[in-house]
Amino acid sequence: MFAEILTIGDELLTGNTVDSNSAFIAQKLTEKGYWVKRKTTVGDDVEEIKSAVQEVLARKPEVLVISGGLGPTHDDVTMLAVAGALNRKLVLCEGCLERIKAFYRGLYEKGLIDDPELNDARRKMAYLPEGAVPLENTEGAAPGAYIEHGGVRIFVLPGMPREMRAMLEREVLPRLGERKFVQRKLLAEITDESKLAPILNETLKRFKVRIHSSPKGFGKYIGIIIFGESEEEIERAKALMEEMGVRFGEGW
Amino acid sequence: MFAEILTIGDELLTGNTVDSNSAFIAQKLTEKGYWVKRKTTVGDDVEEIKSAVQEVLARKPEVLVISGGLGPTHDDVTMLAVAGALNRKLVLCEGCLERIKAFYRGLYEKGLIDDPELNDARRKMAYLPEGAVPLENTEGAAPGAYIEHGGVRIFVLPGMPREMRAMLEREVLPRLGERKFVQRKLLAEITDESKLAPILNETLKRFKVRIHSSPKGFGKYIGIIIFGESEEEIERAKALMEEMGVRFGEGW
């Protein structure tokens, strides 16, 4: 089960913001048993977003999570671009409009904004690609969208981390099934890294796990992460590796 | 002048590591006057990296900075994949091999590793795509590579942040010319965001600047970043925006 992540925002491309969103999304998708194969970041530009979405769709992942560019400002163009990429119209979501109205009224009543009324910028956020299921934003104004298109399940989320995280947890993950991957981080002491590759390959062949390795401490240690559907499967994979001569230590 | 960034590593796709490298590279390229149009992240997989590199090259940026996957372990396959993408052979860099040998001897003398000798894994790092200029790694073993290919200047850097940063500062940025962009962050108070777009467009037309905006505080404020070749040009752009009715406050 493959997934891709697309994050959107000029601030990510000027280095003014570190893209922690995509790491969070990647972690959650990995825990659900998805293999995130690629992350892409483009700016707040309709054509750039459109191209990126179409390229992802051509690679046919099971899931595509998009984050960023749902707000009221002129450079929030993600929904427009996604609709364009899917050759769908943007249509008004009446329920979303009501929620947006209530959201700004709430902010006004708390004294956070001067004007509670809907204007074009705020109204814009209620338009979703035709056929999309709106995703509730418990932390902000802009709804997200869930769209099934050509076998790809597309989730469009806000870019503000608090909003994105809440929507991912409440609206996205429950739609991705019950399966839960666990991961175990281990530190392997190894003198010759070339001996590790055949051991990893044998382990991968025998058990339903994924294994990542990365060197630690100038190659004296190898950090190993084993992903699997259960602690027991991971334990069995670890036991085989030990049998084949890998010595695991504590810490990472 | 467009640029792209490609970061490589499974740990970025499982959310175990936040990709701060690409933000750092983006910031430095932006300061040099490059417009980073896209960032891509793929795993430690020859075919994935190869595809990603070829897709970037087809978009013809002036500069492509690649980071990650240069180490000694079996999943460090970036140089192999880059060579494949460019249809070049991997060839031994004798000078690099000498440096790698000296590097491990140094670690051994400091008591950090048990074995100072070159083995296949360590020797692997001395192979670069044919025609590449080696880039010195002052902080680690693996050299980087600078390759001109079809009008694209490609820089291949390590993934360890300390090594990547040093190589970027010492080996990459000096090759990107003298030009230096500056940026100014401003906070604009605005009641109707829709009034801002025409002001931004007029400013962009009259001055050689880039402007990014993002909402702050539920749309009451707009965070504005102006990029330009000089403080004076930015000051003139700011003055025009004020003339047209934007009120700038302190802080961001």
Coordinates of C-alpha atoms in Angstrom, one line a residue:
Chain A
M1 CA 0.0 0.0 0.0
F2 CA 1.8 3.1 -1.3
A3 CA 1.1 6.7 -0.3
E4 CA 2.4 10.1 -1.3
I5 CA 2.4 13.4 0.4
L6 CA 2.2 16.8 -1.2
T7 CA 2.8 19.9 0.9
I8 CA 2.1 23.4 -0.5
G9 CA 3.4 26.8 0.5
D10 CA 5.9 29.4 -0.7
E11 CA 7.3 29.6 2.9
L12 CA 8.5 26.0 2.6
L13 CA 10.4 26.8 -0.6
T14 CA 12.2 29.8 0.9
G15 CA 13.3 28.0 4.0
N16 CA 11.2 30.3 6.2
T17 CA 9.3 27.2 7.5
V18 CA 10.6 23.7 8.1
D19 CA 8.1 21.2 6.7
S20 CA 7.3 19.3 9.9
N21 CA 3.8 18.7 8.6
S22 CA 5.0 16.1 6.0
A23 CA 7.0 14.3 8.7
F24 CA 3.9 14.1 10.9
I25 CA 1.7 12.8 8.1
A26 CA 4.4 10.4 7.0
Q27 CA 4.7 9.0 10.5
K28 CA 0.9 8.5 10.8
L29 CA 0.6 6.9 7.4
T30 CA 3.6 4.6 8.2
E31 CA 1.8 3.5 11.5
K32 CA -1.2 2.7 9.4
G33 CA 0.9 0.3 7.3
Y34 CA 1.3 2.6 4.3
W35 CA 4.6 2.9 2.6
V36 CA 5.2 6.6 1.8
K37 CA 7.2 6.6 -1.4
R38 CA 7.5 10.2 -2.1
K39 CA 7.0 13.7 -0.7
T40 CA 6.7 16.7 -2.9
T41 CA 6.6 20.4 -2.0
V42 CA 5.4 23.1 -4.4
G43 CA 4.6 26.8 -4.0
D44 CA 1.2 28.6 -3.9
D45 CA 0.8 28.5 -7.6
V46 CA -2.2 26.9 -9.4
E47 CA -0.2 25.4 -12.3
E48 CA 2.6 24.1 -10.1
I49 CA 0.1 22.4 -7.8
K50 CA -2.0 21.0 -10.7
S51 CA 1.1 19.5 -12.3
A52 CA 2.3 18.0 -9.1
V53 CA -1.1 16.4 -8.4
Q54 CA -1.4 15.0 -11.9
E55 CA 2.1 13.5 -11.6
V56 CA 1.3 11.8 -8.3
L57 CA -2.0 10.4 -9.8
A58 CA 0.0 9.0 -12.7
R59 CA 2.1 7.0 -10.2
K60 CA -1.2 5.5 -8.8
P61 CA -0.6 5.5 -5.0
E62 CA -3.5 4.2 -2.9
V63 CA -3.4 7.4 -0.8
L64 CA -2.4 11.0 -1.5
V65 CA -2.4 13.5 1.4
I66 CA -2.1 17.1 0.4
S67 CA -1.5 19.9 3.0
G68 CA -1.6 23.6 2.7
G69 CA -3.2 26.5 0.9
L70 CA -6.8 26.3 2.1
G71 CA -7.0 29.7 3.8
P72 CA -8.8 32.9 2.8
T73 CA -5.9 34.8 1.2
H74 CA -5.3 35.2 -2.5
D75 CA -2.5 32.8 -2.6
D76 CA -4.5 30.0 -1.1
V77 CA -5.3 28.2 -4.3
T78 CA -5.0 24.5 -3.4
M79 CA -8.7 23.6 -3.8
L80 CA -8.8 25.4 -7.2
A81 CA -5.7 23.6 -8.4
V82 CA -6.8 20.2 -7.1
A83 CA -10.2 20.6 -8.9
G84 CA -8.3 21.6 -12.0
A85 CA -6.0 18.6 -11.8
L86 CA -9.0 16.2 -11.5
N87 CA -11.0 18.0 -14.2
R88 CA -13.8 18.8 -11.7
K89 CA -15.6 22.0 -10.9
L90 CA -15.4 23.8 -7.6
V91 CA -18.8 23.8 -6.0
L92 CA -20.3 25.4 -3.0
C93 CA -20.6 23.2 0.1
E94 CA -23.5 24.8 2.0
G95 CA -22.7 23.0 5.2
C96 CA -19.2 24.3 5.0
L97 CA -20.4 27.9 4.5
E98 CA -22.5 27.6 7.6
R99 CA -19.6 26.4 9.7
I100 CA -17.3 29.1 8.3
K101 CA -19.9 31.7 9.2
A102 CA -20.2 30.3 12.8
F103 CA -16.4 30.1 13.1
Y104 CA -16.0 33.8 12.4
R105 CA -18.9 34.8 14.5
G106 CA -17.2 32.9 17.4
L107 CA -13.9 34.7 16.8
Y108 CA -15.8 38.0 16.8
E109 CA -17.6 37.2 20.0
K110 CA -14.2 36.5 21.6
G111 CA -13.0 39.9 20.4
L112 CA -10.3 38.3 18.1
I113 CA -11.6 40.0 14.9
D114 CA -13.4 43.2 14.1
D115 CA -15.8 42.0 11.5
P116 CA -17.9 38.8 11.8
E117 CA -19.4 38.9 8.4
L118 CA -18.7 36.7 5.4
N119 CA -16.7 38.3 2.6
D120 CA -15.4 36.8 -0.7
A121 CA -12.2 35.7 0.9
R122 CA -13.9 33.8 3.7
R123 CA -16.7 32.5 1.4
K124 CA -14.0 31.1 -0.9
M125 CA -13.1 28.4 1.6
A126 CA -16.6 26.8 1.2
Y127 CA -15.9 25.7 -2.3
L128 CA -14.7 22.2 -2.8
P129 CA -14.0 20.0 -5.9
E130 CA -17.3 18.5 -7.1
G131 CA -18.0 15.1 -5.4
A132 CA -15.7 15.8 -2.5
V133 CA -16.6 14.9 1.1
P134 CA -15.9 17.8 3.3
L135 CA -13.6 17.2 6.2
E136 CA -14.3 19.0 9.5
N137 CA -11.8 21.5 10.7
T138 CA -12.2 21.7 14.5
E139 CA -9.4 24.2 14.9
G140 CA -9.9 26.7 12.1
A141 CA -12.2 28.0 9.3
A142 CA -11.2 26.1 6.2
P143 CA -12.7 22.6 5.7
G144 CA -10.7 19.9 4.1
A145 CA -11.8 17.5 1.3
Y146 CA -11.8 13.8 0.7
I147 CA -12.0 12.7 -2.9
E148 CA -11.8 9.3 -4.6
H149 CA -10.4 9.7 -8.0
G150 CA -9.2 6.9 -10.4
G151 CA -8.5 4.5 -7.5
V152 CA -6.5 7.1 -5.5
R153 CA -7.9 8.3 -2.1
I154 CA -7.1 12.0 -2.0
F155 CA -7.2 14.0 1.3
V156 CA -6.8 17.8 1.2
L157 CA -5.8 19.3 4.6
P158 CA -5.0 22.7 5.9
G159 CA -1.4 23.8 6.3
M160 CA -1.6 25.2 9.8
P161 CA -0.1 22.4 11.9
R162 CA -2.7 22.5 14.6
E163 CA -5.5 22.3 12.1
M164 CA -3.8 19.7 9.9
R165 CA -3.0 17.4 12.8
A166 CA -6.6 17.5 14.2
M167 CA -8.1 16.8 10.8
L168 CA -5.6 14.0 10.1
E169 CA -6.4 12.3 13.4
R170 CA -10.2 12.8 13.3
E171 CA -11.0 12.7 9.6
V172 CA -8.3 10.9 7.7
L173 CA -6.8 8.1 9.8
P174 CA -10.2 6.5 10.7
R175 CA -10.9 6.2 6.9
L176 CA -7.6 4.3 6.4
G177 CA -8.8 1.1 8.2
E178 CA -7.9 -0.7 11.4
R179 CA -4.5 -1.9 10.5
K180 CA -1.7 -0.6 12.7
F181 CA 2.0 -1.0 12.0
V182 CA 4.4 -0.9 14.9
Q183 CA 8.1 0.0 14.7
R184 CA 11.1 -1.0 16.8
K185 CA 14.3 1.0 16.8
L186 CA 17.5 -1.0 17.4
L187 CA 21.2 -0.4 17.4
A188 CA 23.3 -3.0 15.8
E189 CA 27.0 -3.3 16.4
I190 CA 28.7 -4.2 13.3
T191 CA 32.3 -4.2 12.1
D192 CA 31.7 -4.9 8.4
E193 CA 28.6 -3.4 7.0
S194 CA 28.8 -5.5 3.9
K195 CA 27.8 -8.5 6.1
L196 CA 24.5 -6.9 7.0
A197 CA 22.9 -6.7 3.6
P198 CA 22.4 -10.5 3.1
I199 CA 21.1 -10.8 6.7
L200 CA 18.5 -8.1 6.0
N201 CA 17.5 -9.7 2.7
E202 CA 17.0 -13.1 4.4
T203 CA 14.9 -11.5 7.2
L204 CA 12.8 -9.6 4.7
K205 CA 12.1 -12.8 2.8
R206 CA 11.0 -14.7 5.8
F207 CA 8.9 -12.2 7.7
K208 CA 6.3 -9.5 6.8
V209 CA 8.4 -6.6 7.9
R210 CA 10.1 -3.5 6.5
I211 CA 13.6 -2.7 7.7
H212 CA 15.4 0.6 7.4
S213 CA 19.1 1.0 8.4
S214 CA 21.3 4.0 8.8
P215 CA 24.9 4.3 10.0
K216 CA 25.6 5.7 13.4
G217 CA 28.9 6.7 14.9
F218 CA 31.0 6.5 11.8
G219 CA 29.8 3.1 10.8
K220 CA 30.6 1.3 14.0
Y221 CA 26.9 1.0 14.7
I222 CA 23.9 0.7 12.4
G223 CA 20.6 2.1 13.5
I224 CA 17.9 -0.4 12.5
I225 CA 14.2 0.3 12.4
I226 CA 11.9 -2.8 11.9
F227 CA 8.3 -2.1 10.9
G228 CA 5.8 -4.9 11.2
E229 CA 2.1 -5.6 11.8
S230 CA 2.8 -6.9 15.3
E231 CA 5.4 -6.9 18.1
E232 CA 5.6 -10.6 17.7
E233 CA 6.5 -10.5 14.1
I234 CA 9.2 -7.9 14.8
E235 CA 10.5 -10.0 17.7
R236 CA 10.8 -13.0 15.3
A237 CA 12.6 -10.9 12.7
K238 CA 15.0 -9.6 15.4
A239 CA 15.6 -13.2 16.7
L240 CA 16.6 -14.4 13.2
M241 CA 19.0 -11.5 12.7
E242 CA 20.6 -12.3 16.0
E243 CA 20.9 -15.9 15.0
M244 CA 22.7 -14.8 11.9
G245 CA 25.2 -12.9 13.9
V246 CA 23.9 -9.3 14.5
R247 CA 24.5 -8.0 18.0
F248 CA 21.9 -5.5 19.1
G249 CA 22.7 -2.9 21.8
E250 CA 20.6 -0.4 23.7
G251 CA 19.9 3.2 22.7
W252 CA 19.5 4.8 19.2
Chain B
M1 CA 16.8 31.6 -12.0
F2 CA 15.0 28.4 -10.8
A3 CA 16.3 25.7 -8.5
E4 CA 15.0 22.4 -7.2
I5 CA 16.0 20.4 -4.2
L6 CA 15.9 16.6 -3.9
T7 CA 16.4 15.0 -0.5
I8 CA 17.0 11.3 -0.2
G9 CA 16.4 8.9 2.8
D10 CA 13.9 6.4 4.0
E11 CA 13.9 8.0 7.4
L12 CA 12.3 11.1 5.8
L13 CA 9.5 9.1 4.5
T14 CA 8.6 7.3 7.7
G15 CA 8.6 10.6 9.7
N16 CA 11.5 9.5 11.9
T17 CA 13.4 12.5 10.7
V18 CA 12.1 16.0 9.9
D19 CA 13.7 17.3 6.7
S20 CA 15.4 20.4 8.0
N21 CA 18.1 20.0 5.4
S22 CA 15.9 21.0 2.5
A23 CA 14.8 24.1 4.5
F24 CA 18.4 25.1 5.0
I25 CA 19.3 24.6 1.4
A26 CA 16.2 26.5 0.3
Q27 CA 17.1 29.4 2.5
K28 CA 20.6 29.6 1.2
L29 CA 19.5 29.3 -2.5
T30 CA 16.8 32.0 -1.9
E31 CA 19.5 34.3 -0.5
K32 CA 21.5 33.7 -3.6
G33 CA 18.6 34.9 -5.7
Y34 CA 17.3 31.5 -6.8
W35 CA 13.6 30.7 -6.8
V36 CA 13.2 27.2 -5.4
K37 CA 10.2 25.9 -7.3
R38 CA 10.0 22.4 -6.0
K39 CA 11.3 20.0 -3.3
T40 CA 11.1 16.3 -3.7
T41 CA 11.9 13.5 -1.2
V42 CA 12.4 9.9 -2.2
G43 CA 13.7 6.8 -0.4
D44 CA 17.1 5.0 -0.6
D45 CA 16.1 3.2 -3.8
V46 CA 18.1 3.4 -7.0
E47 CA 15.1 3.4 -9.3
E48 CA 13.1 6.0 -7.3
I49 CA 16.1 8.4 -7.1
K50 CA 16.8 7.9 -10.8
S51 CA 13.2 8.7 -11.8
A52 CA 13.2 11.7 -9.5
V53 CA 16.4 13.1 -10.9
Q54 CA 15.3 12.6 -14.5
E55 CA 12.0 14.4 -13.8
V56 CA 13.8 17.3 -12.3
L57 CA 16.1 17.5 -15.3
A58 CA 13.1 17.6 -17.7
R59 CA 11.9 20.7 -15.9
K60 CA 15.3 22.3 -16.6
P61 CA 16.1 24.3 -13.5
E62 CA 19.4 26.2 -13.4
V63 CA 20.4 24.4 -10.2
L64 CA 19.5 21.0 -8.6
V65 CA 20.8 20.3 -5.1
I66 CA 20.6 16.7 -4.0
S67 CA 21.2 15.7 -0.4
G68 CA 21.5 12.3 1.3
G69 CA 22.6 8.7 0.6
L70 CA 26.4 9.1 0.1
G71 CA 27.5 7.0 3.1
P72 CA 29.1 3.6 3.2
T73 CA 26.1 1.5 3.9
H74 CA 24.3 -0.7 1.4
D75 CA 21.3 1.6 1.2
D76 CA 23.5 4.6 0.3
V77 CA 22.9 4.5 -3.4
T78 CA 22.6 8.1 -4.5
M79 CA 25.8 8.4 -6.6
L80 CA 24.9 5.2 -8.4
A81 CA 21.4 6.5 -9.1
V82 CA 22.6 9.9 -10.2
A83 CA 25.1 8.3 -12.5
G84 CA 22.3 6.1 -13.9
A85 CA 20.0 9.1 -14.4
L86 CA 22.7 11.0 -16.3
N87 CA 23.7 7.9 -18.3
R88 CA 27.3 8.2 -17.0
K89 CA 29.5 5.6 -15.4
L90 CA 30.7 5.7 -11.8
V91 CA 34.5 6.2 -11.8
L92 CA 37.0 6.1 -9.1
C93 CA 38.2 9.5 -7.8
E94 CA 41.8 8.8 -6.6
G95 CA 42.0 12.0 -4.6
C96 CA 38.8 11.1 -2.9
L97 CA 40.1 7.7 -2.0
E98 CA 43.1 9.2 -0.4
R99 CA 41.0 11.6 1.7
I100 CA 38.7 8.8 2.8
K101 CA 41.7 6.7 3.8
A102 CA 43.1 9.7 5.8
F103 CA 39.6 10.3 7.4
Y104 CA 39.3 6.8 8.8
R105 CA 42.9 6.8 9.9
G106 CA 42.1 10.0 11.8
L107 CA 39.1 8.4 13.5
Y108 CA 41.1 5.3 14.4
E109 CA 43.9 7.5 15.9
K110 CA 41.2 9.2 18.0
G111 CA 39.9 5.8 19.2
L112 CA 36.6 6.3 17.5
I113 CA 36.7 3.2 15.3
D114 CA 38.4 -0.2 15.7
D115 CA 39.6 -0.6 12.1
P116 CA 41.4 2.1 10.1
E117 CA 41.6 0.1 6.9
L118 CA 39.7 0.7 3.7
N119 CA 37.0 -1.9 3.0
D120 CA 34.5 -2.2 0.1
A121 CA 31.9 -0.1 1.9
R122 CA 34.4 2.8 2.6
R123 CA 36.0 2.5 -0.9
K124 CA 32.5 2.8 -2.5
M125 CA 32.3 6.5 -1.4
A126 CA 35.2 7.4 -3.7
Y127 CA 33.2 6.6 -6.9
L128 CA 31.6 9.6 -8.5
P129 CA 29.7 10.0 -11.8
E130 CA 32.1 10.4 -14.7
G131 CA 33.0 14.0 -15.3
A132 CA 32.0 15.1 -11.8
V133 CA 34.1 17.6 -9.8
P134 CA 34.5 16.2 -6.3
L135 CA 33.3 18.4 -3.4
E136 CA 35.3 18.3 -0.2
N137 CA 33.6 17.0 2.9
T138 CA 35.4 18.7 5.8
E139 CA 33.1 17.0 8.4
G140 CA 32.9 13.4 7.2
A141 CA 34.1 10.7 4.8
A142 CA 32.0 10.9 1.7
P143 CA 32.8 13.5 -0.9
G144 CA 30.1 15.3 -2.8
A145 CA 29.9 15.9 -6.5
Y146 CA 29.3 18.8 -8.9
I147 CA 28.1 17.9 -12.3
E148 CA 27.0 20.1 -15.2
H149 CA 24.5 18.2 -17.3
G150 CA 22.3 19.6 -20.1
G151 CA 22.4 23.1 -18.7
V152 CA 21.6 22.0 -15.2
R153 CA 24.2 22.5 -12.4
I154 CA 23.8 19.5 -10.2
F155 CA 25.3 19.4 -6.7
V156 CA 25.2 16.1 -4.7
L157 CA 25.7 16.5 -1.0
P158 CA 25.7 14.2 2.1
G159 CA 22.6 13.9 4.2
M160 CA 24.2 14.4 7.6
P161 CA 23.3 18.0 8.4
R162 CA 26.7 19.0 9.7
E163 CA 28.4 17.6 6.6
M164 CA 25.8 19.0 4.2
R165 CA 25.9 22.5 5.7
A166 CA 29.6 22.8 5.6
M167 CA 29.8 21.5 2.0
L168 CA 27.0 23.8 0.9
E169 CA 28.7 26.9 2.4
R170 CA 32.2 26.0 1.2
E171 CA 31.7 24.2 -2.1
V172 CA 28.3 25.1 -3.5
L173 CA 27.4 28.7 -2.7
P174 CA 30.7 30.2 -4.0
R175 CA 29.9 28.5 -7.3
L176 CA 26.6 30.3 -7.5
G177 CA 27.9 33.8 -8.0
E178 CA 28.1 37.0 -6.0
R179 CA 24.4 38.0 -6.2
K180 CA 22.8 38.2 -2.8
F181 CA 19.1 38.5 -2.1
V182 CA 17.8 40.1 1.0
Q183 CA 14.5 39.5 2.6
R184 CA 12.3 41.7 4.9
K185 CA 9.5 40.3 7.1
L186 CA 6.6 42.6 7.7
L187 CA 3.3 42.4 9.4
A188 CA 0.5 44.1 7.5
E189 CA -2.8 45.0 9.3
I190 CA -5.6 44.5 6.9
T191 CA -9.3 44.2 7.3
D192 CA -10.2 43.0 3.9
E193 CA -7.6 40.7 2.3
S194 CA -9.2 41.1 -1.1
K195 CA -7.8 44.6 -1.2
L196 CA -4.3 43.3 -0.8
A197 CA -4.0 41.3 -4.1
P198 CA -4.1 44.4 -6.4
I199 CA -1.6 46.2 -4.3
L200 CA 0.8 43.3 -4.4
N201 CA 0.4 43.0 -8.1
E202 CA 1.1 46.6 -8.7
T203 CA 4.2 46.4 -6.4
L204 CA 5.5 43.4 -8.3
K205 CA 5.1 45.2 -11.6
R206 CA 7.0 48.2 -10.5
F207 CA 9.9 46.7 -8.6
K208 CA 12.3 43.8 -8.9
V209 CA 11.0 42.0 -5.8
R210 CA 9.2 38.8 -4.9
I211 CA 6.5 39.0 -2.3
H212 CA 5.1 36.2 -0.2
S213 CA 2.1 36.7 2.1
S214 CA 0.5 34.4 4.7
P215 CA -2.4 35.1 7.1
K216 CA -1.6 35.6 10.8
G217 CA -4.1 35.9 13.6
F218 CA -7.2 34.7 11.8
G219 CA -6.8 37.0 8.9
K220 CA -6.5 40.2 10.9
Y221 CA -2.9 40.5 10.0
I222 CA -1.0 39.3 6.9
G223 CA 2.6 38.3 7.2
I224 CA 4.5 39.7 4.3
I225 CA 8.0 38.8 3.1
I226 CA 9.6 40.9 0.5
F227 CA 12.6 39.5 -1.3
G228 CA 14.9 41.8 -3.4
E229 CA 18.4 42.4 -4.6
S230 CA 18.9 45.3 -2.2
E231 CA 17.5 46.9 1.0
E232 CA 16.8 50.0 -1.1
E233 CA 14.6 48.2 -3.6
I234 CA 12.7 46.5 -0.7
E235 CA 12.3 49.9 1.0
R236 CA 10.9 51.4 -2.2
A237 CA 8.4 48.5 -2.6
K238 CA 7.3 48.9 1.0
A239 CA 6.8 52.6 0.5
L240 CA 4.6 52.1 -2.5
M241 CA 2.5 49.5 -0.6
E242 CA 2.1 52.0 2.3
E243 CA 1.1 54.7 -0.2
M244 CA -1.6 52.4 -1.5
G245 CA -3.0 51.9 2.0
V246 CA -1.2 49.0 3.6
R247 CA -0.4 49.7 7.3
F248 CA 2.7 47.8 8.5
G249 CA 3.2 46.9 12.1
E250 CA 6.1 45.5 14.1
G251 CA 6.8 41.8 14.8
W252 CA 6.0 38.7 12.8

